[in-house]
Coordinates of C-alpha atoms in Angstrom, one line a residue:
Chain A
M1 CA -15.8 -72.3 68.1
N2 CA -18.6 -74.7 68.5
Q3 CA -20.7 -72.7 66.2
Q4 CA -17.9 -72.6 63.6
L5 CA -17.6 -76.3 63.7
N6 CA -21.3 -76.6 63.3
T7 CA -21.2 -74.3 60.3
A8 CA -18.4 -76.2 58.7
F9 CA -20.1 -79.5 59.3
T10 CA -23.4 -78.3 57.8
L11 CA -21.6 -76.9 54.8
F12 CA -19.7 -80.2 54.4
L13 CA -22.9 -82.2 54.5
S14 CA -24.8 -80.0 52.2
L15 CA -22.0 -80.3 49.6
L16 CA -22.1 -84.0 49.9
V17 CA -25.8 -84.5 49.9
E18 CA -26.2 -82.3 46.8
A19 CA -23.3 -83.9 44.9
M20 CA -23.9 -87.6 45.7
P21 CA -26.9 -87.9 43.3
F22 CA -24.9 -86.4 40.5
L23 CA -22.0 -88.7 41.2
L24 CA -24.4 -91.7 41.0
V25 CA -25.9 -90.6 37.8
G26 CA -22.5 -89.8 36.2
V27 CA -21.1 -93.2 37.2
L28 CA -24.1 -95.1 36.0
F29 CA -24.4 -93.3 32.8
S30 CA -20.8 -93.6 31.8
G31 CA -20.9 -97.3 32.6
L32 CA -24.0 -97.8 30.5
L33 CA -22.7 -96.0 27.5
L34 CA -19.4 -97.8 27.6
L35 CA -21.4 -100.9 27.4
F36 CA -23.5 -99.9 24.4
V37 CA -21.5 -97.5 22.3
D38 CA -19.3 -99.1 19.6
E39 CA -16.0 -97.3 19.6
R40 CA -14.5 -99.1 16.7
Q41 CA -17.2 -97.9 14.4
M42 CA -16.8 -94.4 15.6
I43 CA -13.1 -94.3 15.1
A44 CA -13.6 -95.4 11.5
R45 CA -15.5 -92.3 10.9
L46 CA -13.2 -89.8 12.5
P47 CA -12.4 -86.6 10.5
K48 CA -8.9 -86.6 9.1
N49 CA -8.1 -82.9 9.5
P50 CA -6.2 -82.3 12.7
L51 CA -8.2 -79.3 13.8
M52 CA -11.5 -80.9 13.1
G53 CA -10.3 -84.1 14.7
A54 CA -9.4 -82.2 17.9
L55 CA -12.7 -80.5 17.9
F56 CA -14.5 -83.7 17.3
G57 CA -12.5 -85.5 20.0
S58 CA -13.4 -82.8 22.4
M59 CA -17.1 -83.4 21.8
I60 CA -17.0 -87.2 22.1
G61 CA -17.7 -86.5 25.8
F62 CA -21.4 -86.3 24.8
L63 CA -21.2 -90.0 23.9
F64 CA -19.0 -91.0 26.8
P65 CA -20.0 -88.9 29.7
V66 CA -17.1 -89.8 31.9
C67 CA -15.5 -88.1 34.8
E68 CA -11.8 -87.3 34.8
C69 CA -11.2 -90.8 36.2
G70 CA -13.0 -92.5 33.4
N71 CA -11.6 -90.4 30.6
V72 CA -8.1 -91.6 30.9
P73 CA -8.9 -95.3 30.2
V74 CA -11.2 -94.3 27.3
A75 CA -8.6 -92.0 25.8
R76 CA -6.1 -94.8 26.1
R77 CA -8.4 -97.2 24.3
L78 CA -9.0 -94.7 21.6
L79 CA -5.3 -94.3 21.0
M80 CA -4.7 -98.0 21.1
Q81 CA -7.5 -98.6 18.6
G82 CA -5.8 -96.2 16.2
A83 CA -7.6 -92.9 16.8
P84 CA -5.3 -89.9 15.8
A85 CA -3.6 -88.0 18.6
P86 CA -5.6 -84.7 18.3
V87 CA -8.8 -86.7 18.8
A88 CA -7.6 -88.6 21.8
I89 CA -6.0 -85.5 23.4
G90 CA -9.1 -83.4 22.7
F91 CA -11.2 -86.1 24.3
L92 CA -8.8 -86.5 27.3
L93 CA -9.0 -82.8 28.1
A94 CA -12.6 -82.0 27.3
A95 CA -14.6 -85.1 28.0
P96 CA -14.8 -84.5 31.8
T97 CA -16.5 -81.1 31.1
I98 CA -18.3 -81.4 27.8
N99 CA -20.9 -83.9 28.8
P100 CA -24.6 -83.6 29.6
I101 CA -24.3 -84.6 33.3
V102 CA -21.5 -82.2 34.1
I103 CA -23.3 -79.4 32.3
W104 CA -26.5 -80.2 34.2
A105 CA -24.7 -80.2 37.6
T106 CA -23.0 -76.9 36.7
W107 CA -26.3 -75.4 35.8
T108 CA -27.8 -76.6 39.1
A109 CA -25.1 -74.9 41.0
F110 CA -24.9 -71.7 39.0
R111 CA -28.3 -71.1 37.7
D112 CA -28.1 -67.5 38.8
Q113 CA -25.0 -67.1 36.6
P114 CA -25.7 -68.8 33.4
E115 CA -22.6 -67.1 31.9
I116 CA -20.5 -69.4 34.1
V117 CA -22.1 -72.5 32.6
V118 CA -21.8 -71.3 29.0
L119 CA -18.2 -70.0 29.4
R120 CA -17.2 -73.2 31.1
V121 CA -18.2 -75.2 28.0
V122 CA -16.8 -72.8 25.5
F123 CA -13.4 -72.4 27.2
S124 CA -13.0 -76.1 27.8
L125 CA -13.9 -76.9 24.2
A126 CA -11.5 -74.2 22.9
I127 CA -8.6 -75.2 25.1
A128 CA -8.9 -78.9 24.4
T129 CA -9.2 -78.3 20.7
I130 CA -6.2 -76.0 20.7
I131 CA -4.0 -78.4 22.6
G132 CA -5.2 -81.4 20.5
W133 CA -4.3 -79.4 17.4
V134 CA -0.9 -78.5 18.8
F135 CA -0.1 -82.1 19.5
S136 CA -1.0 -83.0 15.9
A137 CA 2.3 -81.5 15.0
Q138 CA 3.9 -84.6 16.6
A139 CA 3.6 -87.0 13.8
D140 CA 5.1 -90.0 15.6
L141 CA 3.5 -90.3 19.0
R142 CA 5.7 -93.0 20.4
P143 CA 8.3 -90.7 22.0
I144 CA 5.7 -89.2 24.2
L145 CA 3.7 -92.3 25.0
Q146 CA 4.4 -95.0 27.5
P147 CA 6.3 -97.8 25.8
A148 CA 3.4 -100.3 26.2
I149 CA 1.1 -98.1 24.1
G150 CA 3.8 -97.1 21.7
T151 CA 4.5 -100.8 20.9
R152 CA 0.8 -101.3 20.4
L153 CA 0.6 -98.4 18.0
K154 CA 3.4 -99.9 15.9
L155 CA 1.4 -103.1 15.9
I156 CA -1.6 -101.3 14.5
A157 CA 0.5 -99.6 11.9
T158 CA 1.9 -102.8 10.6
K159 CA -1.0 -105.2 10.7
P160 CA -4.7 -105.0 11.2
E161 CA -6.3 -105.4 14.6
P162 CA -5.3 -108.9 15.8
K163 CA -7.6 -109.7 18.6
Q164 CA -10.0 -107.4 20.4
L165 CA -10.5 -108.5 24.0
S166 CA -7.0 -109.1 25.2
T167 CA -5.6 -105.6 24.7
F168 CA -4.6 -105.4 28.3
E169 CA -2.9 -108.7 28.5
Q170 CA -0.9 -107.9 25.4
E171 CA 0.5 -104.6 26.5
A172 CA 1.5 -105.8 29.9
P173 CA 5.3 -105.9 30.1
T174 CA 5.2 -107.7 33.5
P175 CA 3.1 -110.7 34.4
Q176 CA -0.4 -109.6 35.4
L177 CA -0.1 -110.7 39.0
L178 CA 3.0 -108.6 39.6
Q179 CA 1.1 -105.5 38.7
S180 CA -1.0 -103.7 41.3
G181 CA -4.7 -104.0 41.0
T182 CA -7.6 -106.2 42.0
Y183 CA -7.9 -109.6 40.4
W184 CA -10.4 -112.2 39.8
L185 CA -8.8 -115.6 39.8
G186 CA -9.9 -119.0 38.9
Q187 CA -12.4 -118.0 36.2
K188 CA -10.2 -118.3 33.1
S189 CA -6.6 -119.3 32.7
Q190 CA -5.7 -115.6 32.8
P191 CA -6.4 -113.7 36.0
I192 CA -8.5 -110.6 35.3
R193 CA -7.4 -107.4 36.9
M194 CA -10.1 -105.6 38.6
D195 CA -9.8 -101.9 39.1
A196 CA -11.9 -99.1 37.7
T197 CA -9.6 -98.6 34.8
V198 CA -9.6 -102.1 33.7
L199 CA -13.2 -102.7 34.6
Q200 CA -14.1 -100.0 32.2
A201 CA -11.8 -101.3 29.5
T202 CA -13.3 -104.8 30.0
L203 CA -16.8 -103.3 29.9
A204 CA -16.2 -101.6 26.6
A205 CA -14.3 -104.5 25.1
T206 CA -16.9 -107.0 26.1
P207 CA -18.3 -108.2 22.8
P208 CA -22.1 -108.0 22.5
S209 CA -22.3 -111.8 22.3
K210 CA -21.5 -112.0 26.0
P211 CA -24.6 -112.8 28.1
L212 CA -26.4 -109.7 29.4
S213 CA -26.1 -110.9 33.0
D214 CA -22.3 -110.9 32.8
R215 CA -22.3 -107.4 31.4
L216 CA -24.7 -106.2 34.0
R217 CA -22.5 -107.6 36.7
L218 CA -19.5 -105.8 35.2
L219 CA -21.6 -102.6 35.2
L220 CA -22.6 -103.1 38.9
D221 CA -19.0 -103.7 39.9
N222 CA -17.8 -100.7 37.9
T223 CA -20.5 -98.6 39.5
I224 CA -19.4 -99.6 43.0
Q225 CA -15.7 -99.1 42.4
E226 CA -16.3 -95.7 41.0
L227 CA -18.7 -94.6 43.7
R228 CA -16.3 -95.7 46.3
E229 CA -13.2 -94.1 44.8
L230 CA -14.8 -90.9 43.6
G231 CA -17.0 -90.7 46.7
A232 CA -13.9 -90.7 48.9
V233 CA -12.3 -88.0 46.9
L234 CA -15.6 -86.0 47.1
V235 CA -15.6 -86.4 50.9
L236 CA -12.1 -85.1 51.1
G237 CA -12.8 -82.3 48.7
S238 CA -15.9 -81.2 50.6
A239 CA -14.0 -81.3 53.8
I240 CA -11.3 -79.0 52.4
A241 CA -13.9 -76.6 50.9
A242 CA -15.8 -76.4 54.3
S243 CA -12.6 -75.9 56.3
I244 CA -11.4 -73.1 54.0
Q245 CA -14.7 -71.4 54.3
V246 CA -14.7 -71.5 58.1
L247 CA -11.1 -71.6 59.2
V248 CA -9.4 -69.1 56.9
P249 CA -10.1 -65.5 58.0
R250 CA -12.6 -63.7 55.9
E251 CA -10.0 -60.9 55.2
V252 CA -7.6 -63.4 53.6
I253 CA -10.2 -65.0 51.5
L254 CA -11.6 -61.6 50.4
G255 CA -8.1 -60.4 49.7
L256 CA -7.2 -63.3 47.5
G257 CA -10.6 -63.7 46.0
S258 CA -11.2 -60.1 44.8
G259 CA -7.9 -59.6 42.9
P260 CA -8.3 -60.5 39.2
I261 CA -5.0 -62.3 39.1
T262 CA -4.6 -63.7 42.6
S263 CA -8.1 -65.1 42.6
I264 CA -7.4 -67.1 39.3
G265 CA -4.0 -68.3 40.7
T266 CA -5.6 -69.4 43.9
M267 CA -8.5 -71.3 42.3
M268 CA -6.2 -73.0 39.8
L269 CA -3.9 -74.1 42.6
L270 CA -7.0 -75.4 44.4
A271 CA -8.2 -77.2 41.3
G272 CA -4.9 -78.9 40.9
L273 CA -4.7 -80.0 44.5
V274 CA -8.3 -80.9 45.4
S275 CA -8.8 -83.3 42.5
I276 CA -12.6 -83.3 43.0
C277 CA -14.6 -85.1 40.3
S278 CA -15.8 -82.9 37.5
T279 CA -19.4 -84.1 37.9
V280 CA -19.6 -82.4 41.3
D281 CA -16.8 -79.8 41.2
A282 CA -19.4 -77.1 40.4
F283 CA -20.7 -77.4 44.0
F284 CA -17.2 -77.0 45.4
A285 CA -16.8 -73.8 43.3
L286 CA -20.2 -72.6 44.5
S287 CA -19.0 -72.3 48.0
F288 CA -16.5 -69.7 46.8
A289 CA -19.0 -67.9 44.6
S290 CA -19.6 -65.1 47.0
T291 CA -16.0 -64.2 47.6
F292 CA -14.1 -65.1 44.4
T293 CA -14.2 -63.4 41.0
S294 CA -16.2 -65.1 38.3
G295 CA -13.1 -65.6 36.2
S296 CA -11.4 -67.5 39.0
L297 CA -14.5 -69.8 39.4
L298 CA -14.3 -70.5 35.7
A299 CA -10.6 -71.2 36.0
F300 CA -11.3 -73.8 38.6
L301 CA -14.1 -75.3 36.5
V302 CA -12.1 -75.4 33.3
F303 CA -8.7 -76.3 34.6
G304 CA -9.6 -78.7 37.4
P305 CA -11.2 -81.4 35.1
M306 CA -8.2 -81.2 32.7
I307 CA -5.3 -81.6 35.1
D308 CA -5.1 -82.4 38.8
L309 CA -3.1 -84.4 41.2
K310 CA -5.3 -87.5 40.8
G311 CA -5.5 -87.1 37.0
V312 CA -1.7 -86.9 36.6
G313 CA -1.4 -90.2 38.4
L314 CA -3.8 -91.8 35.9
M315 CA -2.3 -90.0 32.9
L316 CA 1.0 -91.6 33.6
A317 CA -0.7 -94.7 32.3
I318 CA -0.7 -93.2 28.8
F319 CA 2.0 -90.5 28.6
K320 CA 5.6 -90.0 29.5
P321 CA 6.1 -87.3 32.1
R322 CA 7.4 -84.9 29.5
A323 CA 4.1 -85.0 27.6
I324 CA 2.1 -84.5 30.7
F325 CA 4.3 -81.5 31.5
Y326 CA 3.5 -80.0 28.1
L327 CA -0.2 -80.7 28.5
F328 CA -0.2 -79.2 31.9
G329 CA 1.7 -76.1 30.9
L330 CA -0.5 -75.4 27.8
A331 CA -3.7 -76.0 29.7
A332 CA -2.6 -73.8 32.6
Q333 CA -1.6 -70.9 30.4
L334 CA -4.6 -71.0 28.2
T335 CA -7.0 -71.2 31.2
F336 CA -5.2 -68.3 32.8
L337 CA -5.4 -66.1 29.8
F338 CA -9.0 -66.9 29.0
T339 CA -10.3 -66.4 32.5
L340 CA -8.1 -63.3 33.1
F341 CA -9.8 -61.8 30.0
V342 CA -13.2 -62.6 31.6
N343 CA -12.1 -60.9 34.8
L344 CA -10.8 -57.8 33.1
Y345 CA -13.2 -57.2 30.3
V346 CA -16.3 -59.2 30.6
I347 CA -17.8 -59.6 34.1
Chain B
M1 CA 4.1 -90.8 41.8
L2 CA 3.3 -94.3 40.4
D3 CA 5.8 -95.9 42.8
M4 CA 4.1 -94.1 45.7
M5 CA 0.7 -95.3 44.6
N6 CA 1.9 -98.8 44.1
S7 CA 3.5 -99.0 47.5
M8 CA 0.2 -97.7 49.0
Q9 CA -1.6 -100.4 47.2
N10 CA 0.8 -103.1 48.1
R11 CA 0.6 -102.4 51.8
K12 CA -1.1 -105.3 53.5
S13 CA -4.6 -104.7 54.4
K14 CA -5.7 -105.4 58.0
I15 CA -9.2 -106.0 56.9
P16 CA -9.9 -109.6 55.8
N17 CA -10.4 -109.8 52.0
W18 CA -13.8 -111.3 52.1
L19 CA -15.0 -108.3 54.2
L20 CA -14.0 -105.7 51.7
P21 CA -16.9 -106.1 49.3
W22 CA -19.3 -106.0 52.3
L23 CA -17.6 -102.8 53.4
D24 CA -18.5 -101.3 50.0
V25 CA -22.1 -102.5 50.3
L26 CA -22.3 -100.9 53.8
A27 CA -20.7 -97.6 52.8
I28 CA -23.0 -97.1 49.8
A29 CA -26.1 -98.2 51.7
S30 CA -25.2 -95.9 54.6
W31 CA -25.2 -92.9 52.3
G32 CA -28.5 -93.9 50.8
I33 CA -29.9 -94.1 54.3
L34 CA -28.4 -90.8 55.4
M35 CA -29.9 -89.0 52.4
L36 CA -33.4 -90.5 52.8
R37 CA -33.3 -89.8 56.6
Y38 CA -32.6 -86.1 56.1
W39 CA -35.7 -86.1 53.8
L40 CA -37.9 -88.1 56.2
T41 CA -36.9 -86.0 59.3
G42 CA -37.5 -82.8 57.4
K43 CA -33.8 -81.7 57.8
L44 CA -33.1 -81.7 54.1
N45 CA -34.2 -78.0 53.8
L46 CA -31.3 -77.1 56.1
L47 CA -28.9 -78.4 53.5
I48 CA -30.3 -77.8 50.1
H49 CA -32.9 -75.9 48.1
P50 CA -36.3 -77.6 47.9
D51 CA -36.1 -77.7 44.1
Y52 CA -33.5 -80.4 44.4
F53 CA -35.2 -82.6 47.0
W54 CA -36.2 -85.0 44.3
L55 CA -32.6 -85.4 43.3
V56 CA -31.5 -86.4 46.8
I57 CA -34.5 -88.7 47.3
T58 CA -33.9 -90.5 44.0
G59 CA -30.2 -90.5 44.6
G60 CA -30.7 -92.1 48.1
L61 CA -33.0 -94.8 46.6
G62 CA -30.5 -95.4 43.8
L63 CA -27.6 -95.9 46.3
L64 CA -29.7 -98.3 48.3
L65 CA -30.6 -100.2 45.1
V66 CA -26.9 -100.4 44.0
S67 CA -25.8 -101.7 47.4
G68 CA -28.8 -104.1 47.6
L69 CA -27.9 -105.6 44.2
K70 CA -24.3 -106.0 45.2
A71 CA -25.3 -107.6 48.5
W72 CA -27.6 -110.0 46.6
D73 CA -24.8 -110.8 44.2
L74 CA -22.3 -111.5 47.0
L75 CA -24.7 -113.8 48.8
R76 CA -25.5 -115.7 45.6
R77 CA -21.9 -116.1 44.7
R78 CA -20.8 -117.1 48.1
R79 CA -19.9 -120.6 47.1
T80 CA -18.0 -119.8 43.9
K81 CA -14.5 -118.9 44.9
V82 CA -13.8 -115.2 44.2
T83 CA -10.5 -113.9 45.4
N84 CA -10.7 -110.2 45.8
T85 CA -7.3 -109.0 46.9
G86 CA -8.8 -105.6 47.5
H87 CA -6.3 -103.4 45.7
I88 CA -7.7 -100.0 44.8
T89 CA -6.3 -97.5 42.4
L90 CA -6.0 -94.4 44.5
F91 CA -6.2 -95.2 48.2
P92 CA -5.1 -98.2 50.3
P93 CA -7.6 -101.1 50.4
G94 CA -10.8 -100.4 52.3
F95 CA -9.8 -96.7 52.8
S96 CA -12.4 -95.2 50.5
S97 CA -15.3 -97.3 51.8
A98 CA -14.3 -96.7 55.4
L99 CA -14.1 -93.0 54.8
L100 CA -17.5 -92.9 53.2
L101 CA -19.0 -95.1 55.9
T102 CA -17.5 -93.0 58.7
T103 CA -18.8 -89.8 57.2
A104 CA -22.3 -91.2 56.8
I105 CA -22.3 -92.4 60.4
V106 CA -21.2 -89.0 61.7
G107 CA -23.9 -87.5 59.5
L108 CA -26.4 -89.8 61.1
L109 CA -25.3 -89.0 64.6
F110 CA -25.1 -85.2 64.4
T111 CA -27.9 -83.2 63.0
P112 CA -26.9 -80.2 60.9
R113 CA -28.1 -76.9 62.4
V114 CA -29.1 -73.8 60.6
F115 CA -26.5 -71.1 60.1
A116 CA -26.4 -68.4 62.8
S117 CA -25.4 -64.9 63.3
Q118 CA -21.7 -65.6 63.6
T119 CA -21.7 -67.2 60.1
A120 CA -23.6 -64.2 58.8
L121 CA -21.0 -61.8 60.2
Q122 CA -18.3 -64.0 58.7
R123 CA -20.0 -63.9 55.3
G124 CA -21.0 -60.2 55.5
V125 CA -24.6 -59.2 55.8
T126 CA -25.9 -56.6 53.4
D127 CA -29.1 -55.2 52.1
V128 CA -27.5 -55.2 48.7
L129 CA -27.5 -58.2 46.5
G130 CA -24.1 -58.4 44.8
A131 CA -23.7 -58.9 41.1
T132 CA -23.4 -62.6 41.7
R133 CA -26.6 -62.9 43.7
A134 CA -30.0 -64.3 42.9
Q135 CA -31.9 -61.9 40.7
P136 CA -35.6 -61.7 41.4
Q137 CA -37.2 -64.4 39.3
A138 CA -40.8 -63.2 39.8
F139 CA -40.7 -59.6 40.9
R140 CA -44.1 -58.4 42.1
S141 CA -44.2 -54.8 43.1
S142 CA -48.0 -55.1 43.6
V143 CA -47.5 -57.2 46.8
R144 CA -48.7 -55.2 49.8
P145 CA -45.7 -53.9 51.7
E146 CA -46.7 -55.7 55.0
E147 CA -46.8 -59.0 53.1
R148 CA -43.2 -58.7 51.8
S149 CA -40.7 -61.1 53.3
L150 CA -37.2 -59.9 54.2
L151 CA -35.9 -61.2 50.9
D152 CA -38.7 -59.5 49.0
W153 CA -37.7 -56.2 50.7
V154 CA -34.0 -56.6 49.8
R155 CA -34.9 -57.5 46.2
T156 CA -37.3 -54.5 46.0
L157 CA -34.6 -52.3 47.4
N158 CA -32.1 -53.6 44.8
V159 CA -34.4 -52.8 41.9
Y160 CA -35.2 -49.3 43.2
P161 CA -32.7 -48.3 45.9
E162 CA -34.1 -44.9 46.9
P163 CA -35.0 -45.4 50.6
D164 CA -37.4 -42.4 50.6
A165 CA -39.7 -44.3 48.2
Y166 CA -40.6 -46.7 51.0
T167 CA -40.9 -44.3 53.9
G168 CA -44.0 -44.9 55.9
Q169 CA -44.8 -48.3 54.4
K170 CA -46.0 -51.0 56.8
V171 CA -43.6 -53.8 57.6
K172 CA -44.1 -57.3 59.1
L173 CA -41.0 -59.4 59.0
Q174 CA -39.5 -62.5 60.5
G175 CA -35.8 -63.1 60.9
F176 CA -33.0 -63.7 63.4
V177 CA -31.0 -61.1 65.4
I178 CA -27.5 -60.0 64.5
H179 CA -25.6 -57.3 66.3
P180 CA -23.0 -56.0 63.9
R181 CA -20.3 -53.7 65.3
E182 CA -21.3 -50.9 62.9
L183 CA -24.8 -50.5 64.3
P184 CA -25.2 -48.2 67.3
P185 CA -27.0 -49.4 70.5
G186 CA -30.7 -49.3 70.1
Y187 CA -30.5 -51.1 66.7
L188 CA -30.3 -54.6 65.6
L189 CA -30.0 -56.3 62.2
L190 CA -32.9 -58.6 61.3
S191 CA -31.6 -61.2 58.9
R192 CA -32.2 -64.4 57.0
F193 CA -30.1 -66.7 55.0
V194 CA -30.9 -67.2 51.4
I195 CA -29.9 -70.2 49.4
T196 CA -30.0 -70.9 45.7
C197 CA -28.6 -74.4 45.5
C198 CA -27.4 -75.7 48.8
A199 CA -26.1 -74.4 52.1
A200 CA -22.7 -73.9 50.5
D201 CA -24.0 -70.9 48.8
A202 CA -26.1 -69.6 51.6
Y203 CA -25.7 -65.9 52.0
P204 CA -27.3 -63.6 54.6
V205 CA -29.5 -60.6 53.9
G206 CA -30.7 -58.2 56.5
L207 CA -32.3 -54.8 57.3
P208 CA -31.6 -52.7 60.3
V209 CA -34.3 -52.3 62.9
K210 CA -34.6 -49.3 65.2
L211 CA -35.8 -50.6 68.6
L212 CA -37.9 -49.1 71.3
A213 CA -35.8 -50.5 74.1
N214 CA -32.1 -51.3 74.2
S215 CA -31.0 -53.8 71.7
Q216 CA -29.3 -56.0 74.2
V217 CA -32.6 -57.4 75.3
Y218 CA -32.5 -59.6 72.2
P219 CA -29.4 -61.7 72.2
P220 CA -28.0 -62.8 68.8
D221 CA -29.8 -65.6 67.0
T222 CA -33.1 -64.9 68.6
W223 CA -35.9 -65.2 66.1
L224 CA -38.2 -62.2 66.0
E225 CA -41.3 -61.1 64.3
V226 CA -41.0 -57.4 63.8
E227 CA -43.9 -55.1 63.0
G228 CA -43.5 -51.4 62.2
K229 CA -42.9 -49.0 59.4
M230 CA -40.1 -48.0 57.1
I231 CA -38.0 -44.8 57.8
T232 CA -34.9 -43.4 56.2
E233 CA -31.9 -42.9 58.5
N234 CA -28.4 -41.4 57.9
R235 CA -25.7 -43.8 59.0
G236 CA -22.1 -43.7 58.1
G237 CA -22.7 -41.0 55.6
K238 CA -25.2 -43.1 53.8
R239 CA -29.0 -42.9 53.8
Q240 CA -30.3 -46.3 54.7
L241 CA -33.8 -47.9 54.8
T242 CA -34.5 -48.8 58.4
I243 CA -37.4 -50.4 60.2
Q244 CA -38.9 -48.4 63.0
A245 CA -40.3 -51.2 65.2
S246 CA -43.6 -50.8 66.9
S247 CA -43.9 -54.3 68.2
L248 CA -41.3 -57.1 68.5
K249 CA -42.4 -60.6 69.2
Q250 CA -40.1 -63.5 70.0
I251 CA -40.9 -66.5 67.9
S252 CA -39.5 -70.0 67.6
E253 CA -37.2 -70.9 64.8
P254 CA -39.3 -71.5 61.7
Q255 CA -39.6 -74.9 60.2
N256 CA -37.8 -73.6 57.2
P257 CA -35.3 -71.0 58.3
Y258 CA -34.0 -70.1 54.8
D259 CA -35.5 -67.9 52.2
Y260 CA -35.4 -68.6 48.5

């Protein structure tokens, strides 16, 4: 028992020590790019064709390497600044995977199985593009969006961009202080809400004219918020991974992990529940590499960043529950089909 | 869902507000310290592959830098009134930092130990590298047999699995003892853990050793240096490469117990 505890603890620490640097790089990088990439210019050049738009949106992750916590606010801003739905949805689903840091981390974990790295990228891109394309059939987005964003979209349709910085104040149906969040008071007449979501929005919305020191402070605060939040989820995720490895009898794990269908189901369920950040989820999956089918590891790596418990909470900031249900259903089915194909015919 | 999260956020925090940013600073700094300490005390190789040491070291320094900047910022802004009500999006106020800090402290108090025979049995020791296992990156058959490590032997065996091809070759190996149930008395399994990225993917490899005396002399997890030669034995209807030991020497656990 003592030895088991020791093994679990060593496993737990090794996951954390290996993942922490990637988390730091991911958080810093996404903060920096939000600071320096001009979204408005990019949106003006988006392709009009829905399929191309969805594909393009799926690849914006290379410009905004955000985790699945950062992608929701960015997708939300894209929508509010008038980006078409396929682009925003493609981005929402693919950005956590299709970005250099996540690909690097996946490569670090699975350098013995390069096919996992490649297929992760290909499947994520394909699924995000397909779903983005499907959603392009919905011409009027307002029924599936939260009212605040819907109203904002109507505003865009009727008149040009009124003011850029105050998007968050405008959309708020309740006074700022009645909403949850962290606030800075006493700096302007308006309290500024301080949580990761808003920090990132503020970061991106900060006009270049603002002094560099202010922007750097926002970057620092954003880094700390994200490290804290995502770090805590990482700790919990690693604890779960380590406990499963040690506490669940090997026969059960082998039984679930070797079946082509049961293994995919199990890993998708884990992906949904564990909510580990996409920058480091490859290390979580790695601890199952010896017992689970390659297809199921892929299912975890493709499905997890798109939809999980934590992500659903954040997505409610954009979509009505019905839309999230569609997104979830489509993503789950496509992931299942793709990875089952891998299990049965490829590896 | 949102309601639940809101209610979590609205719960009154027991930690005074002005302390929360300092808790963040402490939590992030503690992780930087933990990571650098593993490196400085030479324990990092128990956790991850040496190829990624630089990542951990840079990461540790980076975390220290971030927390240092924040601390400096907090000290400098002490007089300007900043009300931080401490609400956080996912967890109740202070929870995330407290969790990170606690984990780091536990990590500082307890040293990780190398995996042992029980873990090896749980993970299944083989002399076969599965399809998902590390493929030899630089395979040198020209190496003299007695210079091959345990992992070299297992890799060689995977490339050319006919045991007879190795019969009579000299062997000198280090590893730890496992007594699997399948092995009859008079044998032990000499094994090592192999890692490709971090301890999470550590998997054991091993070769059976035919002893001179009864195997129970060497309790599980004893580290041995075995000298002898290769023979082929029939076990469980399968011909298996086995080491016929001529000398067994008890050694202390190597500085770097894993193989790569």
